[in-house]
Coordinates of C-alpha atoms in Angstrom, one line a residue:
Chain N
M4 CA 157.7 15.1 -9.5
P5 CA 160.9 14.3 -7.6
T6 CA 159.8 13.2 -4.3
A7 CA 163.2 12.5 -2.8
L8 CA 165.6 14.9 -1.1
T9 CA 168.4 14.3 -2.9
S10 CA 169.4 17.8 -3.7
W11 CA 169.5 18.0 -0.3
A12 CA 172.7 17.9 1.4
D13 CA 173.4 16.5 4.8
G14 CA 173.0 18.7 7.3
P15 CA 170.8 20.4 9.9
A16 CA 168.4 21.8 7.6
E17 CA 167.6 17.9 6.0
S18 CA 167.8 16.4 9.4
A19 CA 165.3 18.9 10.6
I20 CA 162.7 18.1 7.9
V21 CA 163.2 14.8 7.9
A22 CA 162.9 14.4 11.6
F23 CA 159.8 16.4 12.2
V24 CA 157.8 14.8 8.9
E25 CA 158.7 11.5 10.7
R26 CA 157.4 12.8 14.4
V27 CA 153.7 13.7 12.7
T28 CA 153.7 10.7 10.6
T29 CA 154.3 7.5 12.8
P30 CA 151.2 6.1 13.5
G31 CA 150.9 6.1 17.2
G32 CA 153.4 8.4 18.3
S33 CA 152.5 11.3 20.8
D34 CA 152.5 14.1 18.1
F35 CA 151.1 12.0 15.0
V36 CA 149.1 14.0 13.0
E37 CA 146.1 13.4 10.9
P38 CA 146.8 13.5 6.9
A39 CA 143.7 15.5 6.7
D40 CA 145.6 18.3 9.1
R41 CA 149.0 18.4 7.5
V42 CA 148.5 21.7 5.6
A43 CA 152.0 22.8 4.7
V44 CA 152.4 26.1 2.8
F45 CA 155.2 28.0 0.5
D46 CA 155.9 30.9 -0.2
N47 CA 156.5 31.2 -4.3
D48 CA 159.0 34.4 -5.4
G49 CA 162.3 33.6 -3.4
T50 CA 161.0 30.5 -2.0
L51 CA 160.2 28.0 -4.6
W52 CA 161.9 30.0 -7.6
C53 CA 164.0 33.1 -8.1
E54 CA 163.1 36.3 -7.4
K55 CA 165.8 38.4 -8.8
P56 CA 167.2 40.3 -10.2
M57 CA 163.2 41.2 -10.6
P58 CA 160.1 38.8 -9.6
I59 CA 159.4 37.1 -12.8
Q60 CA 156.0 38.3 -12.8
L61 CA 157.2 41.8 -13.1
D62 CA 159.0 40.7 -16.0
F63 CA 155.4 39.4 -17.8
I64 CA 154.0 43.0 -16.7
I65 CA 156.6 44.7 -18.2
Q66 CA 156.8 43.0 -21.7
R67 CA 152.8 43.7 -21.4
L68 CA 153.0 47.8 -20.5
A69 CA 155.5 47.2 -23.5
D70 CA 152.9 45.7 -25.9
L71 CA 150.4 48.4 -24.7
A72 CA 153.1 51.7 -25.3
A73 CA 154.3 50.3 -28.9
A74 CA 150.8 50.6 -29.8
D75 CA 149.6 54.0 -28.7
P76 CA 152.2 57.0 -28.8
V77 CA 150.4 58.3 -26.1
L78 CA 151.4 55.9 -23.6
R79 CA 154.4 55.8 -25.0
T80 CA 155.7 59.1 -23.2
R81 CA 154.3 58.6 -19.6
Q82 CA 155.1 56.2 -17.1
P83 CA 155.2 53.1 -16.3
W84 CA 154.5 52.6 -19.9
Q85 CA 157.6 54.7 -21.5
A86 CA 160.1 52.4 -19.0
A87 CA 158.5 49.2 -20.3
G88 CA 158.8 50.5 -23.5
E89 CA 162.3 51.2 -22.8
H90 CA 162.8 48.6 -21.2
D91 CA 164.4 51.1 -18.4
F92 CA 164.2 48.1 -15.6
A93 CA 165.9 51.0 -13.3
W94 CA 162.5 52.5 -12.7
F95 CA 160.3 49.9 -11.5
G96 CA 163.4 49.0 -9.3
A97 CA 163.2 52.4 -8.1
A98 CA 159.6 52.5 -7.7
M99 CA 159.8 49.5 -5.1
V100 CA 163.0 51.4 -3.3
E101 CA 160.6 54.0 -3.0
H102 CA 157.9 52.2 -1.8
Y103 CA 160.1 50.8 1.0
R104 CA 160.6 54.0 2.3
G105 CA 157.1 55.1 2.0
D106 CA 157.2 57.2 -1.1
D107 CA 154.2 55.1 -2.9
T108 CA 153.9 57.8 -5.4
N109 CA 155.5 55.7 -8.6
L110 CA 154.4 52.5 -7.2
T111 CA 150.8 53.5 -7.3
L112 CA 151.4 54.4 -11.3
L113 CA 152.5 51.2 -12.0
M114 CA 149.7 49.4 -9.8
N115 CA 147.0 51.3 -11.8
A116 CA 148.3 50.8 -14.9
V117 CA 149.0 46.9 -14.7
T118 CA 145.2 46.6 -13.5
A119 CA 144.2 48.8 -16.2
A120 CA 146.5 46.4 -19.0
F121 CA 144.5 43.5 -18.1
D122 CA 140.5 45.2 -17.4
T123 CA 138.0 43.5 -19.4
L124 CA 140.1 40.0 -19.8
S125 CA 138.8 36.9 -19.0
V126 CA 140.3 34.6 -16.5
E127 CA 140.7 31.8 -19.5
D128 CA 142.8 34.5 -21.9
Y129 CA 144.9 35.7 -18.8
Q130 CA 145.9 32.3 -18.7
T131 CA 146.6 32.1 -22.5
R132 CA 148.4 34.8 -21.6
V133 CA 150.6 33.7 -19.1
L134 CA 151.3 30.4 -20.8
E135 CA 152.5 32.2 -23.9
F136 CA 155.0 34.0 -21.5
F137 CA 156.5 31.4 -20.0
A138 CA 156.8 29.3 -23.3
H139 CA 159.4 31.8 -24.4
A140 CA 160.9 34.1 -21.5
A141 CA 163.8 33.4 -20.2
H142 CA 166.0 34.9 -17.1
P143 CA 168.1 37.4 -17.5
T144 CA 171.3 36.4 -16.2
L145 CA 171.1 32.5 -15.1
H146 CA 170.6 31.0 -18.6
R147 CA 167.8 29.4 -18.3
P148 CA 164.1 29.8 -19.5
Y149 CA 161.5 31.5 -16.5
R150 CA 159.8 27.7 -16.1
G151 CA 163.4 26.3 -15.2
C152 CA 163.7 28.9 -12.5
G153 CA 162.0 26.7 -10.1
Y154 CA 164.2 25.4 -7.0
R155 CA 164.6 21.6 -7.5
P156 CA 165.2 21.1 -3.5
M157 CA 162.1 22.7 -3.0
V158 CA 160.2 20.9 -5.9
E159 CA 161.5 17.8 -4.1
L160 CA 160.4 18.7 -0.9
L161 CA 156.8 19.3 -2.2
G162 CA 157.1 15.9 -3.3
Y163 CA 158.5 14.6 -0.5
L164 CA 155.5 16.1 1.8
G165 CA 152.4 15.2 -0.7
D166 CA 154.3 11.5 -0.8
R167 CA 153.7 11.5 3.3
G168 CA 150.1 12.5 3.2
F169 CA 150.6 16.5 3.6
T170 CA 148.6 19.1 1.1
T171 CA 150.9 21.5 -0.2
Y172 CA 149.8 25.3 -0.8
I173 CA 151.1 28.1 -2.4
A174 CA 150.3 31.1 -0.4
S175 CA 152.6 34.0 -2.3
G176 CA 152.3 37.7 -2.4
G177 CA 152.4 37.5 -6.6
D178 CA 148.9 37.0 -8.5
R179 CA 147.2 33.7 -7.7
D180 CA 146.2 33.7 -11.6
F181 CA 149.7 34.4 -12.5
M182 CA 151.2 31.2 -10.8
R183 CA 148.3 29.0 -11.3
P184 CA 148.7 27.8 -15.1
I185 CA 152.2 27.0 -14.6
A186 CA 152.3 25.7 -10.6
G187 CA 151.1 22.3 -12.0
T188 CA 154.2 22.0 -14.1
L189 CA 156.6 23.2 -12.2
Y190 CA 155.7 22.2 -9.0
G191 CA 153.0 19.7 -9.2
V192 CA 150.8 22.1 -7.1
P193 CA 147.1 22.2 -8.6
P194 CA 145.1 25.5 -9.5
E195 CA 142.8 25.2 -6.2
R196 CA 145.6 25.0 -3.7
I197 CA 147.4 28.4 -5.2
I198 CA 146.6 31.2 -2.7
G199 CA 147.8 34.4 -4.0
S200 CA 147.4 38.3 -4.8
A201 CA 144.1 38.8 -6.1
V202 CA 142.7 41.3 -8.8
G203 CA 138.8 42.1 -8.6
L204 CA 137.0 40.0 -10.7
T205 CA 133.5 40.8 -12.4
Y206 CA 130.9 38.2 -13.3
R207 CA 129.4 38.5 -17.0
D208 CA 125.7 36.8 -17.4
R209 CA 124.9 37.2 -21.6
G210 CA 122.3 35.1 -21.8
E211 CA 123.5 31.5 -22.8
D212 CA 127.0 32.7 -22.2
S213 CA 128.9 33.6 -19.5
D214 CA 132.3 34.6 -18.1
L215 CA 134.9 36.1 -15.1
V216 CA 136.7 39.2 -16.3
Y217 CA 139.1 41.3 -14.3
K218 CA 138.3 44.4 -13.5
A219 CA 140.9 47.4 -13.0
A220 CA 141.4 47.1 -9.6
M221 CA 142.8 44.9 -7.1
D222 CA 141.0 42.5 -4.8
F223 CA 144.1 42.2 -1.7
F224 CA 147.2 41.9 -1.5
D225 CA 148.2 38.2 -0.1
E226 CA 151.2 39.7 1.2
G227 CA 152.4 40.3 5.5
P228 CA 149.4 39.8 8.3
E229 CA 147.1 39.1 5.0
K230 CA 149.1 35.8 4.6
P231 CA 147.7 33.8 7.5
I232 CA 144.4 35.2 6.6
R233 CA 143.9 34.4 3.3
I234 CA 145.4 31.1 4.5
W235 CA 142.3 30.5 6.8
S236 CA 140.0 31.6 4.2
R237 CA 141.3 29.1 1.6
I238 CA 142.2 26.1 3.8
G239 CA 140.1 26.3 7.5
R240 CA 143.1 25.2 9.1
R241 CA 146.5 26.2 10.6
P242 CA 149.3 24.8 8.8
I243 CA 152.2 22.8 11.1
L244 CA 154.9 23.6 8.0
A245 CA 155.4 26.5 6.1
V246 CA 158.6 28.1 4.4
G247 CA 159.2 31.6 3.8
N248 CA 162.2 33.7 2.7
S249 CA 161.2 37.8 3.4
N250 CA 159.5 39.7 6.1
G251 CA 156.3 39.4 4.5
D252 CA 156.2 36.2 5.2
L253 CA 156.5 36.4 8.9
P254 CA 153.1 36.5 9.7
M255 CA 152.5 33.4 8.1
L256 CA 155.4 31.6 9.9
S257 CA 154.7 32.9 13.3
Y258 CA 151.4 31.8 12.4
T259 CA 152.2 28.4 11.9
S260 CA 154.8 28.5 14.7
A261 CA 152.7 29.6 17.6
Q262 CA 150.5 26.3 18.0
H263 CA 150.8 23.6 21.0
R264 CA 151.9 20.6 18.8
P265 CA 155.1 20.2 16.6
T266 CA 155.2 22.7 14.1
L267 CA 157.9 23.5 11.2
P268 CA 158.8 27.1 10.2
I269 CA 161.4 27.3 8.0
L270 CA 163.1 30.2 6.5
V271 CA 165.3 30.3 3.2
A272 CA 168.4 32.5 3.4
H273 CA 169.6 33.5 0.0
D274 CA 173.0 33.4 0.3
D275 CA 175.1 31.9 -2.5
T276 CA 176.0 34.7 -4.7
E277 CA 177.8 32.2 -7.6
R278 CA 175.0 29.9 -8.4
E279 CA 172.1 32.4 -7.1
F280 CA 172.5 35.5 -5.6
A281 CA 173.1 37.0 -2.2
Y282 CA 170.9 39.3 -0.5
T283 CA 169.3 39.7 3.1
A284 CA 167.5 43.3 2.1
G285 CA 163.9 42.5 3.0
A286 CA 164.2 40.1 5.3
E287 CA 166.0 41.7 8.4
E288 CA 163.2 40.9 10.7
V289 CA 162.1 37.7 9.8
L290 CA 165.7 36.7 10.2
A291 CA 166.1 37.9 13.6
R292 CA 162.4 36.5 14.7
A293 CA 163.9 32.7 13.6
Q294 CA 167.1 33.2 14.9
R295 CA 165.2 34.2 18.4
L296 CA 162.8 31.7 18.0
G297 CA 165.1 28.8 16.6
W298 CA 163.4 28.2 12.9
T299 CA 164.8 26.1 10.8
M300 CA 167.0 27.7 8.3
V301 CA 168.1 27.1 5.0
S302 CA 171.2 28.0 3.4
M303 CA 170.9 28.0 -0.2
K304 CA 174.7 27.7 -0.2
N305 CA 175.6 25.0 2.2
D306 CA 172.2 22.9 2.3
W307 CA 171.6 22.9 -1.4
L308 CA 173.7 20.3 -3.7
D309 CA 171.7 21.5 -6.6
I310 CA 170.0 24.6 -6.7
F311 CA 168.0 24.4 -10.4
A312 CA 167.5 21.3 -12.5
P313 CA 169.9 20.5 -15.4
A314 CA 168.7 23.0 -18.1
Chain R
M7 CA 129.3 8.5 3.9
P8 CA 126.8 6.7 1.5
T9 CA 127.8 6.7 -1.9
A10 CA 124.9 4.9 -3.9
L11 CA 121.4 6.7 -4.9
T12 CA 119.4 4.6 -2.8
S13 CA 116.9 7.6 -1.5
W14 CA 116.3 8.5 -5.2
A15 CA 113.5 7.2 -7.3
D16 CA 113.6 6.1 -10.8
G17 CA 113.1 8.9 -12.6
P18 CA 114.5 11.6 -14.9
A19 CA 116.5 13.5 -12.6
E20 CA 118.7 10.4 -10.9
S21 CA 118.6 8.8 -15.1
A22 CA 120.4 12.9 -16.0
I23 CA 122.8 12.2 -12.9
V24 CA 123.8 8.7 -13.6
A25 CA 124.3 9.3 -18.0
F26 CA 126.0 12.3 -17.2
V27 CA 128.5 11.0 -14.1
E28 CA 129.2 8.1 -17.3
R29 CA 129.8 10.2 -19.6
V30 CA 132.6 12.3 -17.8
T31 CA 134.3 9.2 -16.4
T32 CA 134.1 6.5 -19.2
P33 CA 137.7 6.4 -20.5
G34 CA 138.4 6.9 -24.1
G35 CA 135.0 8.8 -24.1
S36 CA 134.5 11.8 -26.5
D37 CA 133.1 13.5 -23.0
F38 CA 135.6 11.7 -20.8
V39 CA 137.0 14.7 -18.3
E40 CA 140.1 14.3 -16.3
P41 CA 139.5 13.7 -12.4
A42 CA 141.0 16.8 -11.5
D43 CA 138.9 18.7 -13.7
R44 CA 135.4 16.8 -12.1
V45 CA 134.4 19.8 -10.0
A46 CA 131.3 19.9 -8.3
V47 CA 129.4 23.1 -6.5
F48 CA 126.5 22.3 -4.4
D49 CA 124.5 25.4 -2.7
N50 CA 123.6 24.7 1.0
D51 CA 120.4 26.4 2.4
G52 CA 117.7 24.8 0.5
T53 CA 120.1 22.5 -1.5
L54 CA 121.8 20.3 1.3
W55 CA 119.8 21.4 4.0
C56 CA 116.3 22.8 5.0
E57 CA 115.9 26.4 4.9
K58 CA 112.4 27.1 6.6
P59 CA 111.2 28.5 8.3
M60 CA 114.4 30.2 9.0
P61 CA 118.0 29.7 7.4
I62 CA 119.9 27.7 10.1
Q63 CA 122.2 30.2 10.7
L64 CA 120.0 32.7 11.3
D65 CA 118.8 30.7 14.7
F66 CA 122.4 30.4 15.5
I67 CA 122.7 34.4 15.2
I68 CA 119.5 35.0 17.4
Q69 CA 120.2 32.8 20.2
R70 CA 123.9 34.7 20.3
L71 CA 121.9 38.2 20.0
A72 CA 119.5 37.1 22.8
D73 CA 122.3 36.1 24.9
L74 CA 123.7 39.6 24.7
A75 CA 120.3 41.1 25.2
A76 CA 119.8 38.9 28.6
A77 CA 123.4 40.4 29.4
D78 CA 122.3 44.2 28.7
P79 CA 119.6 46.3 29.6
V80 CA 120.6 48.8 27.1
L81 CA 120.4 45.9 24.0
R82 CA 117.3 44.8 25.5
T83 CA 115.3 47.7 24.5
R84 CA 117.1 48.2 20.7
Q85 CA 116.6 46.2 17.8
P86 CA 117.9 43.5 16.6
W87 CA 118.2 42.5 20.4
Q88 CA 115.2 42.9 21.3
A89 CA 113.4 40.9 18.9
A90 CA 116.3 37.9 19.4
G91 CA 115.6 38.6 23.3
E92 CA 111.8 38.0 23.0
H93 CA 111.9 35.2 20.3
D94 CA 110.2 37.9 17.9
F95 CA 110.9 35.5 14.4
A96 CA 108.9 37.8 12.8
W97 CA 110.8 40.7 12.9
F98 CA 114.0 39.0 11.4
G99 CA 111.3 37.3 8.9
A100 CA 109.9 40.9 8.0
A101 CA 113.7 42.5 7.5
M102 CA 114.2 40.0 4.7
V103 CA 111.2 40.6 3.1
E104 CA 112.1 44.5 3.4
H105 CA 115.2 43.6 1.9
Y106 CA 113.8 42.1 -1.3
R107 CA 111.8 45.3 -1.8
G108 CA 114.1 47.2 -1.9
D109 CA 114.4 48.8 1.7
D110 CA 117.7 47.6 4.2
T111 CA 116.9 49.4 6.9
N112 CA 116.3 46.3 9.2
L113 CA 118.6 44.0 7.4
T114 CA 121.8 47.0 7.5
L115 CA 120.7 46.8 11.3
L116 CA 120.8 43.3 11.6
M117 CA 124.1 42.6 9.8
N118 CA 125.8 45.3 12.0
A119 CA 124.7 43.7 15.0
V120 CA 125.8 40.0 13.9
T121 CA 129.2 41.7 13.1
A122 CA 129.7 43.0 16.4
A123 CA 128.1 39.8 18.0
F124 CA 131.5 38.1 17.2
D125 CA 133.7 41.2 16.8
T126 CA 137.5 40.3 17.8
L127 CA 136.4 36.4 18.6
S128 CA 138.9 34.3 17.4
V129 CA 138.5 31.6 14.4
E130 CA 138.9 28.9 16.8
D131 CA 136.3 30.3 19.5
Y132 CA 133.6 30.5 16.9
Q133 CA 134.3 27.3 15.8
T134 CA 133.7 25.9 19.3
R135 CA 130.5 28.0 19.3
V136 CA 128.7 26.5 16.4
L137 CA 130.0 22.9 17.7
E138 CA 127.8 23.9 20.6
F139 CA 125.2 24.8 18.9
F140 CA 124.9 21.8 16.9
A141 CA 125.4 20.0 19.6
H142 CA 122.1 21.0 20.7
A143 CA 119.7 23.2 18.6
A144 CA 116.8 21.4 17.1
H145 CA 114.9 22.4 13.6
P146 CA 111.0 24.2 15.3
T147 CA 108.7 21.9 13.4
L148 CA 110.4 18.8 11.6
H149 CA 111.7 17.2 15.2
R150 CA 114.7 16.9 14.5
P151 CA 117.8 18.3 15.5
Y152 CA 119.7 20.4 12.9
R153 CA 122.5 18.5 12.5
G154 CA 119.8 16.0 11.4
C155 CA 118.4 18.1 8.5
G156 CA 121.0 17.6 5.6
Y157 CA 118.8 16.2 2.7
R158 CA 119.7 12.6 2.5
P159 CA 119.7 11.8 -1.1
M160 CA 122.2 15.0 -1.3
V161 CA 124.3 13.4 0.6
E162 CA 124.6 10.6 -1.1
L163 CA 125.0 12.5 -4.0
L164 CA 128.4 14.1 -2.7
G165 CA 129.7 10.4 -1.8
Y166 CA 128.7 9.2 -5.3
L167 CA 130.2 11.8 -7.0
G168 CA 133.3 11.4 -4.9
D169 CA 133.4 8.0 -5.5
R170 CA 133.5 8.6 -8.9
G171 CA 136.4 11.0 -9.0
F172 CA 134.5 14.6 -8.7
T173 CA 135.7 17.1 -5.6
T174 CA 132.9 18.7 -4.6
Y175 CA 132.8 21.7 -2.9
I176 CA 130.0 23.9 -1.2
A177 CA 129.7 27.2 -2.3
S178 CA 126.9 29.1 0.2
G179 CA 125.9 32.5 0.7
G180 CA 125.5 31.2 4.4
D181 CA 128.9 32.0 6.3
R182 CA 131.8 29.9 5.5
D183 CA 133.0 29.6 8.9
F184 CA 129.7 28.6 10.0
M185 CA 129.5 25.2 7.9
R186 CA 133.3 24.5 8.1
P187 CA 133.0 22.5 11.8
I188 CA 129.7 20.3 10.6
A189 CA 130.3 20.0 7.1
G190 CA 132.1 17.0 7.8
T191 CA 130.3 15.0 9.6
L192 CA 127.2 16.2 7.6
Y193 CA 128.5 16.0 4.3
G194 CA 131.5 14.8 4.0
V195 CA 132.9 17.9 2.7
P196 CA 136.0 19.0 4.4
P197 CA 136.7 22.6 5.5
E198 CA 139.3 23.4 2.4
R199 CA 136.0 23.0 -0.1
I200 CA 133.7 25.1 1.8
I201 CA 133.3 28.5 0.0
G202 CA 130.7 31.0 1.7
S203 CA 130.3 34.5 2.4
A204 CA 133.2 35.6 4.8
V205 CA 133.1 37.7 7.6
G206 CA 136.7 40.1 7.5
L207 CA 139.4 38.6 9.5
T208 CA 142.3 40.8 11.5
Y209 CA 145.9 38.9 12.1
R210 CA 147.1 39.6 16.0
D211 CA 150.6 38.9 16.2
R212 CA 151.7 39.1 19.7
G213 CA 154.9 38.1 19.9
E214 CA 155.7 34.6 20.6
D215 CA 151.6 34.2 20.1
S216 CA 149.4 35.1 17.3
D217 CA 146.1 34.1 15.9
L218 CA 142.8 35.4 13.4
V219 CA 140.0 36.9 14.8
Y220 CA 136.7 38.3 13.3
K221 CA 136.4 42.1 12.1
A222 CA 132.7 43.9 12.6
A223 CA 132.4 44.0 9.1
M224 CA 132.1 41.2 6.4
D225 CA 134.3 40.4 3.9
F226 CA 131.9 40.0 1.0
F227 CA 128.6 38.0 0.2
D228 CA 128.8 34.8 -1.6
E229 CA 125.6 35.4 -3.3
G230 CA 124.1 35.8 -7.1
P231 CA 126.9 36.9 -9.1
E232 CA 129.5 36.7 -6.1
K233 CA 129.3 32.7 -6.4
P234 CA 131.0 32.3 -9.6
I235 CA 133.6 35.2 -8.3
R236 CA 134.4 33.4 -5.1
I237 CA 134.5 29.8 -7.1
W238 CA 136.7 30.9 -9.3
S239 CA 138.8 32.2 -6.7
R240 CA 139.0 29.6 -5.0
I241 CA 139.2 26.9 -7.2
G242 CA 140.9 27.8 -10.3
R243 CA 138.7 25.9 -12.5
R244 CA 135.0 25.7 -13.7
P245 CA 132.8 23.4 -12.3
I246 CA 131.1 20.7 -14.6
L247 CA 128.3 20.1 -12.3
A248 CA 126.1 22.5 -9.9
V249 CA 123.6 22.2 -7.8
G250 CA 121.4 25.4 -6.1
N251 CA 117.2 26.3 -5.6
S252 CA 117.3 30.5 -5.5
N253 CA 118.2 33.2 -8.1
G254 CA 120.8 33.3 -5.5
D255 CA 122.5 30.4 -7.8
L256 CA 121.7 31.3 -11.1
P257 CA 124.9 32.7 -12.0
M258 CA 126.7 30.2 -10.5
L259 CA 124.5 27.7 -12.5
S260 CA 124.7 29.6 -15.5
Y261 CA 128.5 30.2 -15.5
T262 CA 128.4 26.1 -15.2
S263 CA 126.2 25.2 -17.7
A264 CA 128.1 28.2 -20.7
Q265 CA 130.7 25.8 -21.5
H266 CA 131.6 24.0 -25.0
R267 CA 131.8 20.7 -22.8
P268 CA 129.0 18.1 -21.3
T269 CA 127.7 20.1 -18.0
L270 CA 125.3 19.2 -15.2
P271 CA 123.6 22.3 -13.6
I272 CA 120.7 20.9 -11.4
L273 CA 118.0 22.8 -9.8
V274 CA 116.2 21.6 -6.8
A275 CA 112.5 22.4 -6.4
H276 CA 110.8 22.5 -2.9
D277 CA 107.5 21.1 -3.9
D278 CA 107.1 18.9 -0.7
T279 CA 104.4 20.5 1.7
E280 CA 104.3 16.9 4.0
R281 CA 107.8 15.9 4.2
E282 CA 109.2 19.4 4.4
F283 CA 108.2 23.1 2.7
A284 CA 106.4 23.9 -0.5
Y285 CA 108.0 27.2 -1.9
T286 CA 109.1 29.1 -5.0
A287 CA 109.7 32.4 -3.3
G288 CA 112.8 33.9 -4.9
A289 CA 113.4 31.1 -7.4
E290 CA 110.9 32.4 -9.7
E291 CA 113.9 33.6 -11.9
V292 CA 116.0 30.5 -11.7
L293 CA 113.2 28.3 -12.3
A294 CA 112.1 30.3 -16.0
R295 CA 115.9 30.2 -16.8
A296 CA 116.4 26.3 -16.1
Q297 CA 112.8 25.5 -18.0
R298 CA 114.2 28.0 -21.2
L299 CA 118.0 26.0 -21.1
G300 CA 116.5 22.6 -20.3
W301 CA 118.8 21.8 -16.8
T302 CA 118.1 19.1 -14.5
M303 CA 115.3 19.5 -12.1
V304 CA 115.0 17.5 -8.6
S305 CA 111.5 17.4 -7.4
M306 CA 111.5 16.6 -3.7
K307 CA 108.5 15.3 -3.8
N308 CA 108.9 12.7 -6.5
D309 CA 112.9 12.0 -6.9
W310 CA 113.2 11.8 -3.4
L311 CA 112.2 8.4 -1.7
D312 CA 113.4 10.2 1.5
I313 CA 114.6 13.5 2.5
F314 CA 116.2 13.0 5.4
A315 CA 117.9 10.3 7.3
P316 CA 116.4 8.3 9.9
A317 CA 116.2 10.5 13.2

């Protein structure tokens, strides 16, 4: 993993990061923070890797639902299996738009289908499926495999912080166990430092043998106000650095920022139509809060020399 | 923290531990395990510290309920506040016995009172109360403060494993946030490696300020089949070493033991009337399973030269 900020342009974002890290790591300084308390949390979708035109996990899910549709004629005529089988991505996009407008009908159909699709699968078998997906699946427009869709400057930042005694965690709205098998390779972040949404688990004791299998129900969604809750539950410390890109990260950023010691809340702005995607939908509130409180803004267009590592 | 097994008698338990650790840490050996996968999990009550005549956390709770009873005449005549105010420990013991017999009436009263007693308290304020408790509270019969009730051989084992590249976690049925503030001092285990039962949390955003406060409801009890679930949720790896002492640890021990690689499930037997307590109640099933599968047994009487560090 690279550990120098070589993909960062000289500018206010890089300066703010370097200044903050020096401030909290200089022994004897008034803002010195013990290594054990140098906790940094990173959102994943849209912060560490590309989330457009759809979250990578959604592609994984659609492929699984399409497989189920192919094997079962009854499912093939019902949503969301039909949309998955026919690669009707618009159906999934519409379900999300309806959700933001307050209508969860299709999102509920989808979530029920998703948890049913992995019901009674062991955590190890799920891990295998995730690894198979990342071995082959590619981004639909960026001409690179999904495993190459991590943002190079962010991978550098994770390494830079790790080198300076920080412990980095991923605090994602995505499924914890979807990220775990590949976060080591992509980001150098091990499974015990992945926080995310969780599907319920059942412990099966079969005498000499025992394992853990997924339930057909969510345990919790790690989004919005749930993020600081899950960060505390997992770490038991309040982060001093947090990076996000959407309204779902506002509570995590605010929880980090609201302390009587130096903190660094960072907001990534998607403003690079050419090299990635430009969008602010779903980030309106957090952009306003960041501006009001003077949080550090990262412009992908201006602050990042490269967005991805060479293919 | 001590890191040599100096309080352990020469004998089968110590030999089994040393042999296992050498086996999985010898580079080039066929049973070598990478440091990242050297995960060891420890139950707390009755495994790392004394749980008789009552769990230490119960004493903390009773003191809190007694404070509430002292401040409120109405509560003073109702259970469990009345029992707490009158130091009627038998009432609490009976609630547990009734629970094991299938009657949860009084345990439910108690649990509701407990979560109500910390409702809307911030995680930081709770931490302060826990530290105040441990600064003064003492064991009722052992003539030592509660903070001196950790088992010396276990503290050594935690250090011994840490020195050899293991990552140690506490996987307790007790409240996660009750152990976190003192597990560093007592065991050298930091907050992010404490797994335990969890009270629900609420995130409060108050504009520039934000914090986490407890709800008057449990999130989950980390006991029995929930232990392997919470171990996976937190760590994302299957432990190769586990230590417990009661039926509530059976699933965790079994989950550790049921693998196609060397593992070390350890069961602590409370058989020392003179220096600690002798009891098998609540451990019948796990004792039978340990015997049947040949798990490593630790006799507190025979395998431990000291039980506690000098007062």
